[in-house]
């Protein structure tokens, strides 16, 4: 049968596989030549790359043999004599694929361990962690492929008895997240070390480029995943002809051919990328001008560069990054006269400036001019290059000055840093909106019960937000504080702070989003539960750092404005993601009568894009210098306040303890009410349909009597939610300079009260027109919008040295939906109507109102949260900060001036001038602030001279 009479992908699969195998063979041969003949040192990473090439050879041959026996053809075009060979080739490919990747990645990671020897401790730990994941996952997947059928013989021979087989394509696509995550980790791990080396620019660019070639492996993996999805989609529409079933799937030879081809490309390209960084000696022999310009003096970047962590190098010792645990120590003298068998580290191998410099050993018979004999002349470290006469010099690609303390940032710098961090708000706003739609889609496809559907949202908040802030968020945010007392002089910076919190949260978030791939393919409820938990856990970590960062990065007067604005942008992202879900991702699902699980495949690409974005943002934040603040500085900043936050209040507790406790309680009840409204939104508009707990395919259909579908009404409600946050931000912007504009605490009280009123109307109002209940529902969303940012900001006011821990506790307050939506559901199932059950929400908001009532009724608390520095005083403080004036000196000057009622700069005037000014003012209240109750002011004045 001639191939021109029917479509055949076999020749293309054969040619591409052979071409990539030939290229990888040449590169492996070049690597072995370098290691054996030039470097004369063969290590474990070389042995593993040889193993990977042998496995890739067998894998490629199995694909080529299959292509010669029907792979790439339709079932009816495959000769009956070819089926046995084709089955065996498929089985061989499925067994060999994961070991080939495992060996390649193991070789790369062992190379990283050599690269980071005695330098980057965190890089070594991360390499060991990824190495464990790669080998454990690879072993498990290999065993699954070996025992893919019961009995095993059924995987490659016809079997007439009862057979159970794992769908091969489904197993491949479910394992794709492991490959993507490990590819990204392997790509990112060495970049901090490589970018901090002191090398000539040309060599450094080439070095970074060679390691960055690994991105091609990720791209090929994504292309392979695309063809796997296409194969699954096509297989689902193919006719099931028992006589032509190949591995229990019709048209498998045609559908899977391109995915097999791209799998071979992925394996061979991975081997090539793993070998290229080791080819420097050979390239120097063949193309020396590529690395060194013989007619020019090697040039280095300016020594004013930084490590990307904000530390400058203007004549100071190099500083470690946020992920560096070993500080720089002078290296031993350069080694000379070593024999050919001397061990050469990977760092020396890559970064020694002159590969040909040798010092002959008088006791050696080697030719001193032998170009194959190499002795290292300099020892390179990830933070500089050392020689016997050269001191450590730091070098990096990034040239940014170290930012000042967060509470000293100017308005201009605050805008820059807050804009960068607001990207994170966009990210989790988009994720939140998409998760709501995805949960409805999963419930429709899987036929979940109402309780299971509620569980998806509850585990996101009740699981992730309950555990994440305290278990990881607070620990990372304060890790530098934990070790500050034990840190050695001139020791390394510890892992911790806002930037480290962002990076670790983004890593968790990327892992959580990519986990939706196998969950969507398998439509597994347990998988979606785990995904929701991981995503909620990750966002809780990010939010533990992002919210207080915006609160304190800039003038204190505008803290509420900054956070309300960022949260408004988050709400806009939620609206946009919901709109995309309706109009793009789940169009097929929302078609009447359609419950096709393949509709979930569309959203997988969005989650893959989010994963890649997380990786890019993590690298960006690693190199982006962001301001930090210590607990001591936060404690000193409370001296600006007109009332002592440590003052004993009700029950003998400190004032700041009461504000924190009530803020956590308010956050817990508010988020519970907010999510209960979102979960039961559809049922409140169509109360008669609650018993069905309609989801998914009914949400875009317009119920009888309603002018719009419930999903469109929900979009309108979320839009009102976003608008209210922007309006609150504008009022918070005006309040410091316009006395008639309500203070943020007053806005909080008004919004809480009106939310309670709207909640009562939703629970009690039963009109005959079904469109009328949408009015109090949308108003409920509008008035509850500013509650989160206002509670967060006011709850942090005056917390001092425990501000970071307080931020973690307030973020943990978002775990309220773990419990209360189930209470509403239980009331309904016990015979009450949905509106009766919804009366729980205004009751929760009444508890939320205790916080705003405390701020309004307690004069000390009111003075604490209403404190204003004023534009003039803030500019003076910032002007002094820009001149690097010590914060303690500024605070002391302000306190001495406040006692006499003088502006800060008048303190330097003569005695008679200061005395006359004090008499003319006749007041000892802190300038630019609202006065507190008299006892509080007296308390502050009597303690102005005491430390702390």
Coordinates of C-alpha atoms in Angstrom, one line a residue, residues 333-339 358-361 375-377:
X333 CA 46.0 30.9 47.1
X334 CA 45.8 29.9 43.5
X335 CA 47.0 26.4 42.9
X336 CA 50.0 25.9 40.7
X337 CA 52.0 23.0 39.5
X338 CA 49.2 20.4 39.8
X339 CA 49.3 17.4 37.6
X358 CA 49.8 26.6 32.8
X359 CA 52.6 26.5 35.3
X360 CA 54.8 23.6 34.5
X361 CA 55.7 21.2 37.3
X375 CA 46.2 24.0 35.6
X376 CA 43.8 26.4 37.3
X377 CA 45.2 29.9 38.0

